PDB file of C-alpha atoms in Angstrom:
ATOM      1  CA  MET A   1      84.782  77.400 123.220  1.00  0.00           C
ATOM      2  CA  SER A   2      84.251  75.193 126.285  1.00  0.00           C
ATOM      3  CA  ASN A   3      80.783  74.264 127.518  1.00  0.00           C
ATOM      4  CA  GLU A   4      81.374  76.240 130.711  1.00  0.00           C
ATOM      5  CA  VAL A   5      82.308  79.407 128.809  1.00  0.00           C
ATOM      6  CA  SER A   6      79.288  79.014 126.498  1.00  0.00           C
ATOM      7  CA  LEU A   7      76.981  78.541 129.479  1.00  0.00           C
ATOM      8  CA  ALA A   8      78.295  81.654 131.218  1.00  0.00           C
ATOM      9  CA  ASN A   9      78.044  83.711 128.016  1.00  0.00           C
ATOM     10  CA  SER A  10      74.443  82.556 127.505  1.00  0.00           C
ATOM     11  CA  LEU A  11      73.464  83.665 131.002  1.00  0.00           C
ATOM     12  CA  LEU A  12      75.194  87.033 130.672  1.00  0.00           C
ATOM     13  CA  ASP A  13      73.717  87.677 127.219  1.00  0.00           C
ATOM     14  CA  SER A  14      70.234  86.938 128.593  1.00  0.00           C
ATOM     15  CA  ILE A  15      70.752  89.280 131.541  1.00  0.00           C
ATOM     16  CA  LEU A  16      71.950  92.142 129.311  1.00  0.00           C
ATOM     17  CA  ASN A  17      68.532  92.321 127.639  1.00  0.00           C
ATOM     18  CA  LEU A  18      66.458  92.383 130.819  1.00  0.00           C
ATOM     19  CA  PRO A  19      64.602  95.540 131.886  1.00  0.00           C
ATOM     20  CA  GLY A  20      66.569  97.843 134.143  1.00  0.00           C
ATOM     21  CA  PHE A  21      69.962  96.244 133.585  1.00  0.00           C
ATOM     22  CA  LYS A  22      71.562  99.110 131.695  1.00  0.00           C
ATOM     23  CA  VAL A  23      72.811 101.951 133.901  1.00  0.00           C
ATOM     24  CA  ASN A  24      73.011 105.247 132.043  1.00  0.00           C
ATOM     25  CA  ARG A  25      76.238 106.801 133.279  1.00  0.00           C
ATOM     26  CA  GLN A  26      75.271 110.452 132.831  1.00  0.00           C
ATOM     27  CA  LYS A  27      71.823 110.027 134.364  1.00  0.00           C
ATOM     28  CA  PHE A  28      73.042 107.924 137.278  1.00  0.00           C
ATOM     29  CA  LEU A  29      75.871 110.264 138.240  1.00  0.00           C
ATOM     30  CA  TYR A  30      73.738 113.373 137.819  1.00  0.00           C
ATOM     31  CA  GLU A  31      71.026 112.018 140.112  1.00  0.00           C
ATOM     32  CA  ILE A  32      73.581 111.022 142.736  1.00  0.00           C
ATOM     33  CA  LEU A  33      75.499 114.298 142.586  1.00  0.00           C
ATOM     34  CA  THR A  34      72.537 116.672 142.683  1.00  0.00           C
ATOM     35  CA  ASN A  35      71.868 115.459 146.214  1.00  0.00           C
ATOM     36  CA  MET A  36      75.337 116.598 147.321  1.00  0.00           C
ATOM     37  CA  ASN A  37      74.868 120.340 146.780  1.00  0.00           C
ATOM     38  CA  LEU A  38      77.503 120.491 144.057  1.00  0.00           C
ATOM     39  CA  ASN A  39      77.467 123.324 141.541  1.00  0.00           C
ATOM     40  CA  ASN A  40      77.072 122.755 137.799  1.00  0.00           C
ATOM     41  CA  SER A  41      80.785 123.202 137.139  1.00  0.00           C
ATOM     42  CA  GLU A  42      81.672 120.492 139.651  1.00  0.00           C
ATOM     43  CA  ILE A  43      79.023 118.130 138.319  1.00  0.00           C
ATOM     44  CA  ASN A  44      80.195 118.652 134.737  1.00  0.00           C
ATOM     45  CA  LYS A  45      83.789 117.948 135.739  1.00  0.00           C
ATOM     46  CA  ILE A  46      82.725 114.635 137.264  1.00  0.00           C
ATOM     47  CA  LEU A  47      80.648 113.747 134.208  1.00  0.00           C
ATOM     48  CA  GLU A  48      83.778 114.334 132.143  1.00  0.00           C
ATOM     49  CA  GLY A  49      85.535 111.618 134.165  1.00  0.00           C
ATOM     50  CA  LYS A  50      87.321 113.626 136.844  1.00  0.00           C
ATOM     51  CA  ILE A  51      85.455 112.600 139.992  1.00  0.00           C
ATOM     52  CA  THR A  52      88.534 112.639 142.231  1.00  0.00           C
ATOM     53  CA  ASP A  53      89.103 116.297 141.328  1.00  0.00           C
ATOM     54  CA  VAL A  54      85.818 117.152 143.032  1.00  0.00           C
ATOM     55  CA  LEU A  55      85.061 114.496 145.649  1.00  0.00           C
ATOM     56  CA  SER A  56      87.351 113.007 148.266  1.00  0.00           C
ATOM     57  CA  ILE A  57      87.953 109.270 148.258  1.00  0.00           C
ATOM     58  CA  SER A  58      85.974 108.956 151.494  1.00  0.00           C
ATOM     59  CA  GLU A  59      83.002 110.715 149.862  1.00  0.00           C
ATOM     60  CA  ILE A  60      83.172 108.363 146.880  1.00  0.00           C
ATOM     61  CA  ASP A  61      83.421 105.375 149.224  1.00  0.00           C
ATOM     62  CA  ASN A  62      80.343 106.524 151.138  1.00  0.00           C
ATOM     63  CA  LEU A  63      78.348 106.874 147.927  1.00  0.00           C
ATOM     64  CA  ALA A  64      79.473 103.410 146.841  1.00  0.00           C
ATOM     65  CA  LYS A  65      78.542 101.831 150.162  1.00  0.00           C
ATOM     66  CA  SER A  66      75.076 103.367 150.025  1.00  0.00           C
ATOM     67  CA  ARG A  67      74.544 101.827 146.587  1.00  0.00           C
ATOM     68  CA  ILE A  68      75.738  98.444 147.874  1.00  0.00           C
ATOM     69  CA  PHE A  69      73.276  98.591 150.762  1.00  0.00           C
ATOM     70  CA  LYS A  70      70.433  99.511 148.411  1.00  0.00           C
ATOM     71  CA  HIS A  71      71.081  96.641 145.996  1.00  0.00           C
ATOM     72  CA  LYS A  72      71.848  94.147 148.741  1.00  0.00           C
ATOM     73  CA  THR A  73      68.494  94.918 150.322  1.00  0.00           C
ATOM     74  CA  LYS A  74      66.696  94.768 146.968  1.00  0.00           C
ATOM     75  CA  VAL A  75      68.165  91.436 145.885  1.00  0.00           C
ATOM     76  CA  THR A  76      67.135  89.928 149.211  1.00  0.00           C
ATOM     77  CA  ALA A  77      63.662  91.414 149.619  1.00  0.00           C
ATOM     78  CA  VAL A  78      62.246  91.122 146.079  1.00  0.00           C
ATOM     79  CA  SER A  79      58.853  89.389 145.892  1.00  0.00           C
ATOM     80  CA  ALA A  80      58.013  86.350 143.766  1.00  0.00           C
ATOM     81  CA  ALA A  81      54.684  87.917 142.829  1.00  0.00           C
ATOM     82  CA  LEU A  82      56.282  90.766 140.907  1.00  0.00           C
ATOM     83  CA  GLY A  83      58.038  88.972 138.029  1.00  0.00           C
ATOM     84  CA  ILE A  84      59.395  90.644 134.918  1.00  0.00           C
ATOM     85  CA  PRO A  85      56.892  92.637 132.823  1.00  0.00           C
ATOM     86  CA  GLY A  86      56.268  90.617 129.671  1.00  0.00           C
ATOM     87  CA  GLY A  87      58.178  87.627 130.963  1.00  0.00           C
ATOM     88  CA  VAL A  88      56.892  84.072 130.761  1.00  0.00           C
ATOM     89  CA  ALA A  89      56.019  81.909 133.758  1.00  0.00           C
ATOM     90  CA  MET A  90      58.850  81.131 136.124  1.00  0.00           C
ATOM     91  CA  ILE A  91      60.709  77.949 135.238  1.00  0.00           C
ATOM     92  CA  ALA A  92      60.365  75.915 138.401  1.00  0.00           C
ATOM     93  CA  SER A  93      63.727  74.208 138.061  1.00  0.00           C
ATOM     94  CA  ALA A  94      65.722  77.385 137.535  1.00  0.00           C
ATOM     95  CA  PRO A  95      67.607  78.503 140.645  1.00  0.00           C
ATOM     96  CA  ALA A  96      66.280  82.062 140.684  1.00  0.00           C
ATOM     97  CA  ASP A  97      68.596  83.216 143.438  1.00  0.00           C
ATOM     98  CA  VAL A  98      71.622  82.365 141.281  1.00  0.00           C
ATOM     99  CA  ALA A  99      70.320  84.313 138.286  1.00  0.00           C
ATOM    100  CA  GLN A 100      69.397  87.300 140.419  1.00  0.00           C
ATOM    101  CA  PHE A 101      72.883  87.372 141.887  1.00  0.00           C
ATOM    102  CA  TYR A 102      74.373  87.929 138.427  1.00  0.00           C
ATOM    103  CA  TYR A 103      71.683  90.394 137.377  1.00  0.00           C
ATOM    104  CA  TYR A 104      72.124  92.643 140.395  1.00  0.00           C
ATOM    105  CA  SER A 105      75.895  92.135 140.373  1.00  0.00           C
ATOM    106  CA  GLY A 106      75.932  93.523 136.842  1.00  0.00           C
ATOM    107  CA  VAL A 107      73.747  96.514 137.739  1.00  0.00           C
ATOM    108  CA  LEU A 108      75.718  97.374 140.872  1.00  0.00           C
ATOM    109  CA  SER A 109      79.085  96.895 139.190  1.00  0.00           C
ATOM    110  CA  GLN A 110      78.144  99.504 136.574  1.00  0.00           C
ATOM    111  CA  GLU A 111      77.252 102.004 139.289  1.00  0.00           C
ATOM    112  CA  LEU A 112      80.455 101.368 141.231  1.00  0.00           C
ATOM    113  CA  ALA A 113      82.534 101.619 138.056  1.00  0.00           C
ATOM    114  CA  TYR A 114      81.054 105.017 137.242  1.00  0.00           C
ATOM    115  CA  LEU A 115      81.602 106.267 140.791  1.00  0.00           C
ATOM    116  CA  TYR A 116      85.258 105.284 140.614  1.00  0.00           C
ATOM    117  CA  GLY A 117      85.974 106.928 137.273  1.00  0.00           C
ATOM    118  CA  PHE A 118      85.153 104.462 134.490  1.00  0.00           C
ATOM    119  CA  ASN A 119      83.935 105.730 131.146  1.00  0.00           C
ATOM    120  CA  ASP A 120      80.524 104.790 129.748  1.00  0.00           C
ATOM    121  CA  LEU A 121      80.332 101.038 129.151  1.00  0.00           C
ATOM    122  CA  TRP A 122      77.520 101.270 126.587  1.00  0.00           C
ATOM    123  CA  GLU A 123      77.290 102.346 122.961  1.00  0.00           C
ATOM    124  CA  PRO A 124      75.904 105.904 122.788  1.00  0.00           C
ATOM    125  CA  GLN A 125      73.493 105.148 119.917  1.00  0.00           C
ATOM    126  CA  ASN A 126      71.900 101.937 121.182  1.00  0.00           C
ATOM    127  CA  ASN A 127      71.439  99.606 124.139  1.00  0.00           C
ATOM    128  CA  ASP A 128      74.468  97.436 123.415  1.00  0.00           C
ATOM    129  CA  LEU A 129      77.482  97.094 125.667  1.00  0.00           C
ATOM    130  CA  THR A 130      80.695  98.079 123.973  1.00  0.00           C
ATOM    131  CA  PHE A 131      83.186  95.251 123.548  1.00  0.00           C
ATOM    132  CA  GLU A 132      85.285  96.822 126.300  1.00  0.00           C
ATOM    133  CA  GLY A 133      82.179  97.291 128.440  1.00  0.00           C
ATOM    134  CA  LYS A 134      81.317  93.607 128.331  1.00  0.00           C
ATOM    135  CA  GLU A 135      84.902  92.624 129.102  1.00  0.00           C
ATOM    136  CA  ALA A 136      84.879  95.045 132.041  1.00  0.00           C
ATOM    137  CA  MET A 137      81.557  93.629 133.277  1.00  0.00           C
ATOM    138  CA  ILE A 138      83.025  90.133 133.281  1.00  0.00           C
ATOM    139  CA  LEU A 139      86.029  91.393 135.238  1.00  0.00           C
ATOM    140  CA  PHE A 140      83.772  93.161 137.771  1.00  0.00           C
ATOM    141  CA  ILE A 141      81.692  90.053 138.362  1.00  0.00           C
ATOM    142  CA  GLY A 142      84.863  87.981 138.551  1.00  0.00           C
ATOM    143  CA  THR A 143      86.136  90.325 141.245  1.00  0.00           C
ATOM    144  CA  MET A 144      82.886  89.939 143.179  1.00  0.00           C
ATOM    145  CA  LEU A 145      83.303  86.162 142.959  1.00  0.00           C
ATOM    146  CA  GLY A 146      86.811  86.382 144.378  1.00  0.00           C
ATOM    147  CA  VAL A 147      88.782  85.642 141.198  1.00  0.00           C
ATOM    148  CA  GLY A 148      92.209  87.071 141.943  1.00  0.00           C
ATOM    149  CA  ALA A 149      93.376  87.844 138.417  1.00  0.00           C
ATOM    150  CA  ALA A 150      90.135  89.679 137.598  1.00  0.00           C
ATOM    151  CA  SER A 151      90.485  91.898 140.658  1.00  0.00           C
ATOM    152  CA  GLN A 152      94.098  92.653 139.744  1.00  0.00           C
ATOM    153  CA  VAL A 153      93.121  93.758 136.239  1.00  0.00           C
ATOM    154  CA  VAL A 154      90.235  95.875 137.582  1.00  0.00           C
ATOM    155  CA  LYS A 155      92.640  97.561 139.979  1.00  0.00           C
ATOM    156  CA  GLU A 156      95.241  98.316 137.310  1.00  0.00           C
ATOM    157  CA  ILE A 157      92.701  99.790 134.893  1.00  0.00           C
ATOM    158  CA  THR A 158      91.085 101.887 137.647  1.00  0.00           C
ATOM    159  CA  ILE A 159      94.490 103.271 138.642  1.00  0.00           C
ATOM    160  CA  ARG A 160      95.078 104.496 135.107  1.00  0.00           C
ATOM    161  CA  LEU A 161      91.609 105.991 134.753  1.00  0.00           C
ATOM    162  CA  ALA A 162      92.026 107.794 138.084  1.00  0.00           C
ATOM    163  CA  LYS A 163      95.250 109.302 136.774  1.00  0.00           C
ATOM    164  CA  HIS A 164      93.403 110.732 133.762  1.00  0.00           C
ATOM    165  CA  VAL A 165      95.019 108.583 131.116  1.00  0.00           C
ATOM    166  CA  PRO A 166      93.232 109.246 127.772  1.00  0.00           C
ATOM    167  CA  ASP A 167      89.831 107.671 127.126  1.00  0.00           C
ATOM    168  CA  ARG A 168      91.358 105.097 124.788  1.00  0.00           C
ATOM    169  CA  LEU A 169      92.992 103.443 127.802  1.00  0.00           C
ATOM    170  CA  MET A 170      90.179 101.027 128.533  1.00  0.00           C
ATOM    171  CA  LYS A 171      89.980  99.929 124.904  1.00  0.00           C
ATOM    172  CA  GLN A 172      93.745  99.467 124.726  1.00  0.00           C
ATOM    173  CA  ALA A 173      93.889  97.523 127.984  1.00  0.00           C
ATOM    174  CA  LEU A 174      90.873  95.308 127.481  1.00  0.00           C
ATOM    175  CA  THR A 175      91.829  94.201 123.984  1.00  0.00           C
ATOM    176  CA  LYS A 176      95.153  92.824 125.178  1.00  0.00           C
ATOM    177  CA  THR A 177      95.438  89.088 124.612  1.00  0.00           C
ATOM    178  CA  LEU A 178      96.315  88.622 128.269  1.00  0.00           C
ATOM    179  CA  ILE A 179      93.145  90.400 129.408  1.00  0.00           C
ATOM    180  CA  TYR A 180      91.092  88.232 127.061  1.00  0.00           C
ATOM    181  CA  GLN A 181      92.617  85.180 128.694  1.00  0.00           C
ATOM    182  CA  VAL A 182      91.580  86.458 132.125  1.00  0.00           C
ATOM    183  CA  THR A 183      87.990  87.197 131.092  1.00  0.00           C
ATOM    184  CA  ARG A 184      87.726  83.780 129.457  1.00  0.00           C
ATOM    185  CA  LYS A 185      88.892  82.115 132.648  1.00  0.00           C
ATOM    186  CA  VAL A 186      86.344  84.128 134.629  1.00  0.00           C
ATOM    187  CA  LEU A 187      83.626  82.901 132.265  1.00  0.00           C
ATOM    188  CA  LYS A 188      84.811  79.337 132.747  1.00  0.00           C
ATOM    189  CA  TYR A 189      84.718  79.835 136.517  1.00  0.00           C
ATOM    190  CA  ILE A 190      81.141  81.147 136.285  1.00  0.00           C
ATOM    191  CA  GLY A 191      80.171  78.288 133.963  1.00  0.00           C
ATOM    192  CA  ILE A 192      81.471  75.713 136.406  1.00  0.00           C
ATOM    193  CA  LYS A 193      79.486  77.332 139.216  1.00  0.00           C
ATOM    194  CA  LEU A 194      76.342  77.426 137.069  1.00  0.00           C
ATOM    195  CA  THR A 195      76.704  73.769 136.149  1.00  0.00           C
ATOM    196  CA  LYS A 196      77.079  72.798 139.788  1.00  0.00           C
ATOM    197  CA  GLU A 197      74.062  74.935 140.673  1.00  0.00           C
ATOM    198  CA  GLY A 198      71.790  73.297 138.099  1.00  0.00           C
ATOM    199  CA  PHE A 199      71.579  75.968 135.404  1.00  0.00           C
ATOM    200  CA  SER A 200      72.679  73.908 132.415  1.00  0.00           C
ATOM    201  CA  LYS A 201      69.157  72.688 131.559  1.00  0.00           C
ATOM    202  CA  THR A 202      67.467  76.083 131.827  1.00  0.00           C
ATOM    203  CA  ILE A 203      69.909  78.518 130.238  1.00  0.00           C
ATOM    204  CA  GLY A 204      68.905  79.738 126.788  1.00  0.00           C
ATOM    205  CA  LYS A 205      65.245  79.936 127.744  1.00  0.00           C
ATOM    206  CA  ALA A 206      63.574  83.071 129.069  1.00  0.00           C
ATOM    207  CA  ILE A 207      64.868  83.890 132.543  1.00  0.00           C
ATOM    208  CA  PRO A 208      62.092  85.777 134.340  1.00  0.00           C
ATOM    209  CA  PHE A 209      63.927  85.771 137.635  1.00  0.00           C
ATOM    210  CA  VAL A 210      63.758  89.396 138.736  1.00  0.00           C
ATOM    211  CA  GLY A 211      61.127  89.349 141.419  1.00  0.00           C
ATOM    212  CA  ALA A 212      61.419  85.637 142.114  1.00  0.00           C
ATOM    213  CA  ALA A 213      61.798  84.440 145.683  1.00  0.00           C
ATOM    214  CA  ILE A 214      65.374  83.913 146.755  1.00  0.00           C
ATOM    215  CA  SER A 215      67.192  82.233 149.589  1.00  0.00           C
ATOM    216  CA  GLY A 216      67.221  85.305 151.854  1.00  0.00           C
ATOM    217  CA  GLY A 217      70.094  85.201 154.292  1.00  0.00           C
ATOM    218  CA  LEU A 218      72.542  83.334 152.081  1.00  0.00           C
ATOM    219  CA  THR A 219      72.009  85.683 149.134  1.00  0.00           C
ATOM    220  CA  TYR A 220      72.192  88.754 151.401  1.00  0.00           C
ATOM    221  CA  TYR A 221      75.533  87.577 152.761  1.00  0.00           C
ATOM    222  CA  SER A 222      77.126  86.366 149.507  1.00  0.00           C
ATOM    223  CA  PHE A 223      76.002  89.385 147.478  1.00  0.00           C
ATOM    224  CA  GLY A 224      77.181  91.772 150.189  1.00  0.00           C
ATOM    225  CA  GLU A 225      80.567  90.078 150.453  1.00  0.00           C
ATOM    226  CA  GLY A 226      81.075  90.215 146.698  1.00  0.00           C
ATOM    227  CA  ALA A 227      79.966  93.839 146.425  1.00  0.00           C
ATOM    228  CA  ASN A 228      82.277  94.889 149.247  1.00  0.00           C
ATOM    229  CA  ARG A 229      85.146  93.042 147.567  1.00  0.00           C
ATOM    230  CA  LEU A 230      84.656  94.972 144.309  1.00  0.00           C
ATOM    231  CA  GLN A 231      84.186  98.306 146.069  1.00  0.00           C
ATOM    232  CA  SER A 232      87.287  97.762 148.164  1.00  0.00           C
ATOM    233  CA  LYS A 233      89.379  96.960 145.085  1.00  0.00           C
ATOM    234  CA  LEU A 234      88.158 100.065 143.236  1.00  0.00           C
ATOM    235  CA  SER A 235      88.785 102.277 146.273  1.00  0.00           C
ATOM    236  CA  GLU A 236      92.229 100.771 146.743  1.00  0.00           C
ATOM    237  CA  ALA A 237      93.028 101.540 143.127  1.00  0.00           C
ATOM    238  CA  ILE A 238      92.265 105.255 143.260  1.00  0.00           C
ATOM    239  CA  ASN A 239      94.401 105.465 146.407  1.00  0.00           C
ATOM    240  CA  GLU A 240      97.322 103.859 144.585  1.00  0.00           C
ATOM    241  CA  LYS A 241     100.341 106.087 144.041  1.00  0.00           C
ATOM    242  CA  GLU A 242     102.098 104.136 141.333  1.00  0.00           C
ATOM    243  CA  ILE A 243     100.985 102.530 138.080  1.00  0.00           C
ATOM    244  CA  ASN A 244     101.987  98.892 137.985  1.00  0.00           C
ATOM    245  CA  SER A 245     102.374  96.624 134.960  1.00  0.00           C
ATOM    246  CA  LEU A 246      99.345  94.936 133.421  1.00  0.00           C
ATOM    247  CA  ASP A 247     101.597  92.095 132.324  1.00  0.00           C
ATOM    248  CA  ASP A 248     101.968  90.503 135.762  1.00  0.00           C
ATOM    249  CA  ILE A 249      98.663  88.613 135.888  1.00  0.00           C
ATOM    250  CA  ILE A 250      98.386  85.654 138.224  1.00  0.00           C
ATOM    251  CA  ASP A 251      96.854  82.401 137.089  1.00  0.00           C
ATOM    252  CA  ILE A 252      93.303  81.377 138.009  1.00  0.00           C
ATOM    253  CA  ASP A 253      92.300  78.033 139.382  1.00  0.00           C
ATOM    254  CA  ALA A 254      88.696  77.738 138.191  1.00  0.00           C
ATOM    255  CA  GLU A 255      88.137  74.303 139.595  1.00  0.00           C
TER     256      GLU A 255
END
């Protein structure tokens, strides 16, 4: 495993264990849907993975955009005085804005995935991501970063989920060797960015970055652009009329 891939994995593994990172699919969707005056039958149908049978694509898009605005505002406005409960003192050399980008990208990507028909990404008995859930998370973040192959895979999987292919679809798709190659390249891309942004000496230590001061305007813009890119790809997928092949994956230039 390359140093870049190891670095990216270390950051992501650290983020997974931070407070508030896990999004409970059932709870999240229920809270969102109860504000839309839907009846119990409609809500249950959505919880079963059939959101497009109840809501129009424009309604789903509006919900997604409201979540993007909420997280974009949060990642920009968070105060350095808050910190993470139980966390150690902030490491002065750690670029907190970079870490927060990945933390909030992971949280938002879960919410968008659930709005656009993805199954639960977490194990039902514990707080661990499923293997497929972690692979999907990497693909979501890769899409936000503008990695073309990641966005193509996200689109293809979303198309199939929107067409009510059996639940085993995501497991079957994300264990393909080709998909593994894409997620590995995304990790390498992230690792290269982290190295350039000075994370190599701080990763592996506690990362108490939630609540740390960040570089306002730049983070607001970059996070918003990435979030809109992922949302647009998911929306495009559920509008798609035909299922394309997962075998036609373009190469990634991670340099």
